[in-house]
mmCIF file of C-alpha atoms in Angstrom:
data_model
loop_
_atom_site.group_PDB
_atom_site.id
_atom_site.type_symbol
_atom_site.label_atom_id
_atom_site.label_comp_id
_atom_site.label_asym_id
_atom_site.label_seq_id
_atom_site.Cartn_x
_atom_site.Cartn_y
_atom_site.Cartn_z
ATOM 1 C CA MET A 204 -75.489 24.245 3.031
ATOM 2 C CA SER A 205 -75.168 27.479 0.967
ATOM 3 C CA TYR A 206 -71.542 27.810 2.311
ATOM 4 C CA PHE A 207 -70.496 24.479 0.902
ATOM 5 C CA ALA A 208 -72.373 25.116 -2.437
ATOM 6 C CA ARG A 209 -70.606 28.454 -2.778
ATOM 7 C CA LYS A 210 -67.171 26.877 -2.052
ATOM 8 C CA LEU A 211 -67.698 24.077 -4.625
ATOM 9 C CA GLY A 212 -68.665 26.539 -7.253
ATOM 10 C CA PHE A 213 -65.631 28.669 -6.649
ATOM 11 C CA TYR A 214 -63.399 25.667 -6.960
ATOM 12 C CA VAL A 215 -65.228 24.530 -10.315
ATOM 13 C CA VAL A 216 -64.598 27.962 -11.707
ATOM 14 C CA ALA A 217 -60.937 27.814 -10.434
ATOM 15 C CA LEU A 218 -60.465 24.386 -12.085
ATOM 16 C CA TRP A 219 -61.763 25.726 -15.427
ATOM 17 C CA ALA A 220 -59.326 28.685 -15.196
ATOM 18 C CA ALA A 221 -56.435 26.577 -14.337
ATOM 19 C CA LEU A 222 -57.232 24.185 -17.348
ATOM 20 C CA THR A 223 -57.432 27.132 -19.653
ATOM 21 C CA LEU A 224 -54.061 28.378 -18.558
ATOM 22 C CA ASN A 225 -52.668 24.889 -18.679
ATOM 23 C CA PHE A 226 -53.770 24.825 -22.313
ATOM 24 C CA ALA A 227 -52.449 28.379 -23.277
ATOM 25 C CA ILE A 228 -49.108 28.481 -21.498
ATOM 26 C CA PRO A 229 -47.234 25.792 -23.359
ATOM 27 C CA ARG A 230 -48.377 27.022 -26.641
ATOM 28 C CA LEU A 231 -46.890 30.338 -25.913
ATOM 29 C CA MET A 232 -43.382 28.812 -25.667
ATOM 30 C CA PRO A 233 -41.189 28.697 -28.461
ATOM 31 C CA GLY A 234 -40.795 25.525 -30.559
ATOM 32 C CA ASN A 235 -43.221 22.839 -31.728
ATOM 33 C CA PRO A 236 -43.472 19.294 -30.304
ATOM 34 C CA VAL A 237 -44.264 17.830 -33.846
ATOM 35 C CA ASP A 238 -41.003 19.229 -35.126
ATOM 36 C CA ILE A 239 -39.014 17.894 -32.148
ATOM 37 C CA LEU A 240 -40.439 14.418 -32.739
ATOM 38 C CA LEU A 241 -39.808 14.420 -36.339
ATOM 39 C CA ALA A 242 -36.231 15.691 -35.751
ATOM 40 C CA LYS A 243 -35.675 12.669 -33.562
ATOM 41 C CA LEU A 244 -37.222 10.479 -36.197
ATOM 42 C CA GLN A 245 -34.761 11.867 -38.769
ATOM 43 C CA GLN A 246 -31.838 11.213 -36.375
ATOM 44 C CA ARG A 247 -32.813 7.619 -36.320
ATOM 45 C CA GLY A 248 -32.797 7.269 -40.213
ATOM 46 C CA GLY A 249 -36.466 7.751 -40.713
ATOM 47 C CA THR A 250 -37.960 9.735 -43.570
ATOM 48 C CA VAL A 251 -40.323 12.523 -43.102
ATOM 49 C CA SER A 252 -42.980 13.353 -45.697
ATOM 50 C CA PRO A 253 -45.914 15.958 -45.322
ATOM 51 C CA GLU A 254 -48.267 12.947 -44.749
ATOM 52 C CA THR A 255 -45.983 11.838 -41.889
ATOM 53 C CA ARG A 256 -45.962 15.286 -40.283
ATOM 54 C CA GLU A 257 -49.761 15.555 -40.535
ATOM 55 C CA ALA A 258 -50.247 12.078 -38.919
ATOM 56 C CA TYR A 259 -47.811 12.924 -35.987
ATOM 57 C CA ALA A 260 -49.608 16.481 -35.585
ATOM 58 C CA LEU A 261 -52.909 14.751 -35.301
ATOM 59 C CA LEU A 262 -51.453 12.156 -32.814
ATOM 60 C CA LEU A 263 -50.042 14.707 -30.546
ATOM 61 C CA GLY A 264 -53.039 17.085 -30.733
ATOM 62 C CA GLY A 265 -51.074 19.874 -32.293
ATOM 63 C CA ASP A 266 -52.700 20.163 -35.761
ATOM 64 C CA ASP A 267 -51.805 23.615 -36.798
ATOM 65 C CA SER A 268 -54.473 23.596 -39.447
ATOM 66 C CA GLN A 269 -57.138 23.931 -36.763
ATOM 67 C CA PRO A 270 -57.972 27.205 -35.225
ATOM 68 C CA LEU A 271 -57.037 27.738 -31.478
ATOM 69 C CA TRP A 272 -60.618 27.430 -30.246
ATOM 70 C CA SER A 273 -61.069 24.131 -31.845
ATOM 71 C CA GLN A 274 -57.775 22.806 -30.270
ATOM 72 C CA TYR A 275 -59.109 24.051 -26.908
ATOM 73 C CA THR A 276 -62.507 22.265 -27.208
ATOM 74 C CA ASN A 277 -60.758 19.047 -28.385
ATOM 75 C CA TYR A 278 -58.284 19.479 -25.499
ATOM 76 C CA LEU A 279 -61.162 19.672 -22.917
ATOM 77 C CA ALA A 280 -62.942 16.750 -24.684
ATOM 78 C CA ASN A 281 -59.935 14.651 -24.436
ATOM 79 C CA LEU A 282 -59.572 15.464 -20.644
ATOM 80 C CA VAL A 283 -63.063 14.296 -19.975
ATOM 81 C CA GLN A 284 -62.284 10.986 -21.840
ATOM 82 C CA GLY A 285 -59.028 10.571 -19.737
ATOM 83 C CA ASP A 286 -56.876 11.116 -22.915
ATOM 84 C CA LEU A 287 -53.727 13.208 -22.120
ATOM 85 C CA GLY A 288 -52.047 12.626 -25.375
ATOM 86 C CA VAL A 289 -48.668 11.053 -26.362
ATOM 87 C CA SER A 290 -45.487 12.300 -24.772
ATOM 88 C CA VAL A 291 -42.671 13.479 -27.170
ATOM 89 C CA SER A 292 -39.935 12.979 -24.590
ATOM 90 C CA TYR A 293 -41.000 9.238 -24.057
ATOM 91 C CA TYR A 294 -42.526 8.564 -27.449
ATOM 92 C CA PRO A 295 -44.601 6.105 -28.021
ATOM 93 C CA ALA A 296 -45.703 6.085 -24.479
ATOM 94 C CA THR A 297 -48.728 8.018 -23.473
ATOM 95 C CA VAL A 298 -48.740 10.822 -20.966
ATOM 96 C CA SER A 299 -50.945 8.937 -18.791
ATOM 97 C CA GLU A 300 -48.262 5.810 -18.633
ATOM 98 C CA VAL A 301 -45.477 8.115 -18.137
ATOM 99 C CA ILE A 302 -47.156 9.995 -15.132
ATOM 100 C CA MET A 303 -48.502 6.698 -13.535
ATOM 101 C CA GLN A 304 -44.855 5.273 -13.458
ATOM 102 C CA SER A 305 -43.452 8.324 -11.970
ATOM 103 C CA LEU A 306 -46.225 9.580 -9.661
ATOM 104 C CA PRO A 307 -46.099 6.796 -6.959
ATOM 105 C CA TRP A 308 -42.383 7.626 -6.532
ATOM 106 C CA THR A 309 -42.939 11.136 -5.770
ATOM 107 C CA ILE A 310 -46.087 10.563 -3.609
ATOM 108 C CA VAL A 311 -44.122 8.166 -1.316
ATOM 109 C CA LEU A 312 -40.900 10.119 -1.325
ATOM 110 C CA VAL A 313 -42.358 13.766 -0.816
ATOM 111 C CA GLY A 314 -45.507 12.618 1.054
ATOM 112 C CA VAL A 315 -43.605 10.725 3.660
ATOM 113 C CA ALA A 316 -40.944 13.496 4.019
ATOM 114 C CA THR A 317 -43.646 16.203 4.395
ATOM 115 C CA ILE A 318 -45.529 14.227 6.920
ATOM 116 C CA MET A 319 -42.395 13.655 8.992
ATOM 117 C CA ALA A 320 -41.260 17.414 8.725
ATOM 118 C CA ALA A 321 -44.739 18.623 9.600
ATOM 119 C CA THR A 322 -44.942 16.127 12.629
ATOM 120 C CA LEU A 323 -41.711 16.752 14.038
ATOM 121 C CA GLY A 324 -41.894 20.607 13.389
ATOM 122 C CA VAL A 325 -45.306 20.929 15.007
ATOM 123 C CA VAL A 326 -44.387 18.738 17.995
ATOM 124 C CA LEU A 327 -41.071 20.600 18.653
ATOM 125 C CA GLY A 328 -42.723 23.946 17.978
ATOM 126 C CA ALA A 329 -45.428 23.279 20.713
ATOM 127 C CA LEU A 330 -42.705 22.350 23.261
ATOM 128 C CA VAL A 331 -40.543 25.303 22.438
ATOM 129 C CA GLY A 332 -43.516 27.595 22.448
ATOM 130 C CA TRP A 333 -44.592 26.296 25.693
ATOM 131 C CA ARG A 334 -41.307 27.179 27.335
ATOM 132 C CA PRO A 335 -40.132 30.243 25.382
ATOM 133 C CA GLY A 336 -36.691 31.544 26.111
ATOM 134 C CA SER A 337 -35.315 27.995 26.953
ATOM 135 C CA TRP A 338 -32.366 26.212 25.485
ATOM 136 C CA LEU A 339 -34.721 24.574 22.888
ATOM 137 C CA ASP A 340 -35.609 28.095 21.719
ATOM 138 C CA SER A 341 -32.216 28.898 20.985
ATOM 139 C CA LEU A 342 -31.995 26.220 18.451
ATOM 140 C CA ILE A 343 -34.699 27.763 16.206
ATOM 141 C CA PRO A 344 -32.272 30.052 14.188
ATOM 142 C CA SER A 345 -30.302 26.978 13.108
ATOM 143 C CA THR A 346 -33.570 25.364 11.818
ATOM 144 C CA THR A 347 -34.660 28.600 9.991
ATOM 145 C CA LEU A 348 -31.141 28.652 8.447
ATOM 146 C CA LEU A 349 -31.635 25.373 6.969
ATOM 147 C CA ALA A 350 -35.074 26.506 5.398
ATOM 148 C CA ALA A 351 -33.020 29.341 3.813
ATOM 149 C CA VAL A 352 -30.514 27.081 2.116
ATOM 150 C CA PRO A 353 -31.076 26.131 -1.508
ATOM 151 C CA TYR A 354 -32.433 22.708 -2.009
ATOM 152 C CA PHE A 355 -29.826 21.789 -4.481
ATOM 153 C CA TRP A 356 -26.931 22.872 -2.290
ATOM 154 C CA LEU A 357 -28.236 21.000 0.650
ATOM 155 C CA ALA A 358 -28.762 17.994 -1.476
ATOM 156 C CA LEU A 359 -25.157 18.121 -2.839
ATOM 157 C CA LEU A 360 -23.712 18.650 0.656
ATOM 158 C CA LEU A 361 -25.745 15.638 2.092
ATOM 159 C CA THR A 362 -24.599 13.534 -0.997
ATOM 160 C CA TYR A 363 -21.036 14.395 -0.420
ATOM 161 C CA LEU A 364 -20.918 13.772 3.213
ATOM 162 C CA LEU A 365 -23.212 10.597 3.479
ATOM 163 C CA SER A 366 -22.603 9.129 0.118
ATOM 164 C CA ARG A 367 -19.138 9.943 -1.020
ATOM 165 C CA VAL A 368 -17.315 10.327 2.181
ATOM 166 C CA LEU A 369 -19.149 7.778 4.455
ATOM 167 C CA GLY A 370 -20.518 5.681 1.822
ATOM 168 C CA TRP A 371 -23.758 5.029 3.816
ATOM 169 C CA PHE A 372 -26.298 5.746 1.035
ATOM 170 C CA PRO A 373 -26.170 5.589 -2.781
ATOM 171 C CA MET A 374 -25.758 8.836 -4.573
ATOM 172 C CA GLN A 375 -28.323 8.471 -7.465
ATOM 173 C CA GLY A 376 -31.310 6.602 -8.537
ATOM 174 C CA GLY A 377 -34.469 5.277 -6.979
ATOM 175 C CA TYR A 378 -33.559 1.620 -6.402
ATOM 176 C CA ASP A 379 -30.977 -0.995 -7.414
ATOM 177 C CA VAL A 380 -31.505 -1.539 -11.235
ATOM 178 C CA THR A 381 -30.346 -5.105 -10.765
ATOM 179 C CA LEU A 382 -33.802 -5.783 -8.966
ATOM 180 C CA THR A 383 -37.143 -6.173 -10.603
ATOM 181 C CA PRO A 384 -39.679 -3.617 -9.223
ATOM 182 C CA GLY A 385 -42.440 -5.328 -7.092
ATOM 183 C CA TRP A 386 -43.774 -5.523 -3.505
ATOM 184 C CA ASP A 387 -41.108 -7.885 -2.302
ATOM 185 C CA TRP A 388 -39.174 -6.743 0.603
ATOM 186 C CA GLU A 389 -35.885 -6.877 -1.163
ATOM 187 C CA PHE A 390 -37.128 -4.156 -3.613
ATOM 188 C CA ILE A 391 -39.015 -2.251 -0.851
ATOM 189 C CA SER A 392 -35.766 -2.106 1.205
ATOM 190 C CA SER A 393 -33.795 -0.975 -1.831
ATOM 191 C CA ALA A 394 -36.169 1.855 -2.642
ATOM 192 C CA ILE A 395 -36.085 2.941 1.074
ATOM 193 C CA HIS A 396 -32.277 2.933 1.010
ATOM 194 C CA TYR A 397 -32.096 5.054 -2.196
ATOM 195 C CA GLY A 398 -34.909 7.486 -1.153
ATOM 196 C CA PHE A 399 -33.380 8.246 2.331
ATOM 197 C CA LEU A 400 -31.042 10.984 1.326
ATOM 198 C CA PRO A 401 -33.775 12.807 -0.826
ATOM 199 C CA ALA A 402 -36.267 12.384 1.953
ATOM 200 C CA LEU A 403 -33.786 13.848 4.470
ATOM 201 C CA THR A 404 -33.185 16.746 2.203
ATOM 202 C CA ILE A 405 -36.707 17.687 2.032
ATOM 203 C CA VAL A 406 -37.157 17.286 5.900
ATOM 204 C CA LEU A 407 -34.256 19.340 6.853
ATOM 205 C CA ALA A 408 -35.126 22.086 4.359
ATOM 206 C CA SER A 409 -38.838 22.387 5.518
ATOM 207 C CA ILE A 410 -38.823 21.485 9.253
ATOM 208 C CA GLY A 411 -37.775 25.051 10.262
ATOM 209 C CA GLY A 412 -40.731 26.587 8.749
ATOM 210 C CA TRP A 413 -43.180 24.190 10.622
ATOM 211 C CA LEU A 414 -41.352 24.674 13.997
ATOM 212 C CA LEU A 415 -41.205 28.476 13.711
ATOM 213 C CA GLY A 416 -44.827 28.849 12.795
ATOM 214 C CA MET A 417 -45.971 26.493 15.643
ATOM 215 C CA ARG A 418 -43.784 28.106 18.060
ATOM 216 C CA ASN A 419 -45.030 31.686 17.308
ATOM 217 C CA MET A 420 -48.793 30.341 17.475
ATOM 218 C CA MET A 421 -47.926 28.789 20.869
ATOM 219 C CA VAL A 422 -46.529 31.856 22.211
ATOM 220 C CA SER A 423 -49.558 33.823 21.055
ATOM 221 C CA THR A 424 -52.044 31.386 22.319
ATOM 222 C CA LEU A 425 -50.628 31.323 25.800
ATOM 223 C CA SER A 426 -51.540 34.870 26.243
ATOM 224 C CA GLU A 427 -55.431 34.117 25.733
ATOM 225 C CA ASP A 428 -58.071 34.473 28.456
ATOM 226 C CA TYR A 429 -59.023 30.800 28.437
ATOM 227 C CA ILE A 430 -55.393 29.717 29.122
ATOM 228 C CA LEU A 431 -55.329 31.876 32.208
ATOM 229 C CA THR A 432 -58.797 30.275 33.058
ATOM 230 C CA ALA A 433 -57.514 26.846 32.837
ATOM 231 C CA GLU A 434 -54.665 27.719 34.999
ATOM 232 C CA ALA A 435 -56.830 29.278 37.467
ATOM 233 C CA LYS A 436 -58.923 26.131 37.713
ATOM 234 C CA GLY A 437 -55.861 24.105 38.701
ATOM 235 C CA LEU A 438 -55.424 22.102 35.700
ATOM 236 C CA THR A 439 -52.163 20.331 35.144
ATOM 237 C CA PRO A 440 -49.592 21.877 32.722
ATOM 238 C CA ARG A 441 -49.708 18.865 30.490
ATOM 239 C CA THR A 442 -53.572 19.005 30.211
ATOM 240 C CA ILE A 443 -53.454 22.673 29.342
ATOM 241 C CA LEU A 444 -50.604 22.004 26.755
ATOM 242 C CA ARG A 445 -52.288 19.177 25.108
ATOM 243 C CA THR A 446 -56.047 20.180 25.504
ATOM 244 C CA TYR A 447 -56.185 23.967 25.361
ATOM 245 C CA ALA A 448 -52.979 25.441 23.988
ATOM 246 C CA SER A 449 -51.855 22.879 21.221
ATOM 247 C CA ARG A 450 -55.278 22.201 19.889
ATOM 248 C CA ASN A 451 -55.908 25.888 19.233
ATOM 249 C CA ALA A 452 -52.226 26.897 18.039
ATOM 250 C CA VAL A 453 -52.118 23.908 15.503
ATOM 251 C CA LEU A 454 -55.105 25.083 13.481
ATOM 252 C CA PRO A 455 -52.972 27.315 11.079
ATOM 253 C CA SER A 456 -50.501 24.422 10.737
ATOM 254 C CA VAL A 457 -53.322 22.012 9.722
ATOM 255 C CA ALA A 458 -54.328 24.358 6.839
ATOM 256 C CA GLY A 459 -50.638 24.654 5.805
ATOM 257 C CA PHE A 460 -50.205 20.775 5.939
ATOM 258 C CA ALA A 461 -53.228 20.222 3.662
ATOM 259 C CA ILE A 462 -51.824 22.923 1.243
ATOM 260 C CA SER A 463 -48.404 21.246 1.427
ATOM 261 C CA LEU A 464 -50.004 17.863 0.508
ATOM 262 C CA GLY A 465 -51.532 19.419 -2.611
ATOM 263 C CA PHE A 466 -47.965 20.348 -3.780
ATOM 264 C CA ILE A 467 -46.731 16.587 -3.162
ATOM 265 C CA VAL A 468 -47.796 15.903 -6.708
ATOM 266 C CA SER A 469 -45.380 18.373 -8.103
ATOM 267 C CA GLY A 470 -42.592 16.848 -6.122
ATOM 268 C CA SER A 471 -39.439 18.655 -5.505
ATOM 269 C CA VAL A 472 -38.034 19.163 -8.958
ATOM 270 C CA ILE A 473 -34.471 20.204 -7.893
ATOM 271 C CA THR A 474 -34.047 17.349 -5.333
ATOM 272 C CA GLU A 475 -35.306 14.589 -7.735
ATOM 273 C CA GLN A 476 -32.891 16.119 -10.302
ATOM 274 C CA VAL A 477 -29.721 16.123 -8.127
ATOM 275 C CA PHE A 478 -30.478 12.548 -6.941
ATOM 276 C CA SER A 479 -31.724 11.348 -10.491
ATOM 277 C CA TYR A 480 -34.865 10.106 -8.738
ATOM 278 C CA PRO A 481 -37.636 8.718 -10.954
ATOM 279 C CA GLY A 482 -40.252 11.060 -9.826
ATOM 280 C CA ILE A 483 -42.735 13.359 -11.368
ATOM 281 C CA GLY A 484 -40.318 16.301 -10.872
ATOM 282 C CA SER A 485 -37.772 14.826 -13.242
ATOM 283 C CA ARG A 486 -40.512 14.103 -15.737
ATOM 284 C CA LEU A 487 -41.651 17.688 -15.515
ATOM 285 C CA LEU A 488 -38.068 19.093 -16.176
ATOM 286 C CA GLY A 489 -37.604 16.573 -19.091
ATOM 287 C CA ALA A 490 -41.027 17.741 -20.711
ATOM 288 C CA VAL A 491 -39.923 21.640 -20.307
ATOM 289 C CA THR A 492 -36.622 20.879 -21.838
ATOM 290 C CA ASN A 493 -38.026 19.109 -24.878
ATOM 291 C CA ASN A 494 -41.123 21.176 -25.246
ATOM 292 C CA ASP A 495 -43.254 18.503 -24.601
ATOM 293 C CA TYR A 496 -46.750 20.006 -24.441
ATOM 294 C CA ALA A 497 -48.682 16.965 -23.806
ATOM 295 C CA LEU A 498 -46.587 15.780 -20.897
ATOM 296 C CA MET A 499 -46.449 19.326 -19.344
ATOM 297 C CA GLN A 500 -50.173 19.632 -19.502
ATOM 298 C CA GLY A 501 -50.490 16.219 -17.850
ATOM 299 C CA VAL A 502 -48.228 17.057 -15.059
ATOM 300 C CA PHE A 503 -49.741 20.552 -14.493
ATOM 301 C CA LEU A 504 -53.197 18.996 -14.459
ATOM 302 C CA PHE A 505 -52.317 16.496 -11.763
ATOM 303 C CA ILE A 506 -50.661 19.439 -9.838
ATOM 304 C CA THR A 507 -53.830 21.469 -10.247
ATOM 305 C CA LEU A 508 -56.000 18.810 -9.066
ATOM 306 C CA GLY A 509 -53.879 18.220 -6.118
ATOM 307 C CA VAL A 510 -53.593 21.896 -4.965
ATOM 308 C CA LEU A 511 -57.213 22.686 -5.519
ATOM 309 C CA GLY A 512 -58.316 19.476 -3.835
ATOM 310 C CA ALA A 513 -56.265 20.187 -0.800
ATOM 311 C CA ASN A 514 -57.543 23.647 -0.543
ATOM 312 C CA LEU A 515 -61.103 22.511 -0.941
ATOM 313 C CA VAL A 516 -60.733 20.002 1.877
ATOM 314 C CA VAL A 517 -59.244 22.786 4.088
ATOM 315 C CA ASP A 518 -62.218 25.282 3.326
ATOM 316 C CA LEU A 519 -64.789 22.453 3.997
ATOM 317 C CA LEU A 520 -63.093 21.353 7.213
ATOM 318 C CA TYR A 521 -62.794 24.674 8.557
ATOM 319 C CA GLY A 522 -66.658 25.198 7.856
ATOM 320 C CA VAL A 523 -67.236 22.054 9.981
ATOM 321 C CA ILE A 524 -64.855 22.844 12.883
ATOM 322 C CA ASP A 525 -65.540 26.379 13.148
ATOM 323 C CA PRO A 526 -69.098 27.459 12.514
ATOM 324 C CA ARG A 527 -68.152 31.099 12.697
ATOM 325 C CA THR A 528 -66.572 30.648 9.281
ATOM 326 C CA ARG A 529 -69.924 29.799 7.769
ATOM 327 C CA ALA A 530 -71.577 32.711 9.535
ATOM 328 C CA ARG A 531 -69.117 35.307 8.186
ATOM 329 C CA SER A 532 -69.331 33.969 4.754
#
């Protein structure tokens, strides 16, 4: 029990440190969100008075008259209440509204693509590692080459070939704008059609890492004594592959998969930008461009919770699966 208590305590401290950095880093950037919002107001013909600026500063949580420590305590208090502030980029929408509108798109797109890439990579890696030196093994350099290709270049290449030349998929967007978002099949099929290319980009760019990692672990596992013992007992190769080799070789991939799920919240910023996909990555890029402190902090908060939560699950899971982990801690 002390093992799990120490792990929980560590992640509580890590969460506090991440929230502190989340508060400090945007404020070290040049510019002021209040000035940006007032400039937009002036462009639309509005008048800006000192009272207006003070009201907007209080609304955005950027009151310069308050000391930094007071802003920090207010920031933590608002987080506890679930108040993430108002977005400058999408004013007057709140940060929570902007994130909740974009987060499901990223979770579905990047989540499904990550699960597909991990599953295909692990299965193919196990088969390749079981028979090293085969013709399948010679395909690994091509998959690792795809992993080294920049996301934006691969996205542009797929867009040119599959959208512009062949016309199979739309080039940009998340769904047909003539449809009303809902749970009907027409909208869902449109979202799948529009999301295929971004998902394919993520799968092709990441499957090589899963395949290579699983292949190397399989090759290492096959040299263990318990594999030789299983062969000496006369077990079939399929049983050895499934019950002994794969189950032990997949453990590092399980940890990597859980951590990858934590980064799903952040999405693929470059991929979403190339395809104009309405995910959280595009919102984050827009927040950085407009010095939108509140939205940046809100997105970083969800990313932090996702990554820390995934790491916590992995640590606790390893403590249950392998008792030796608790004994060494």
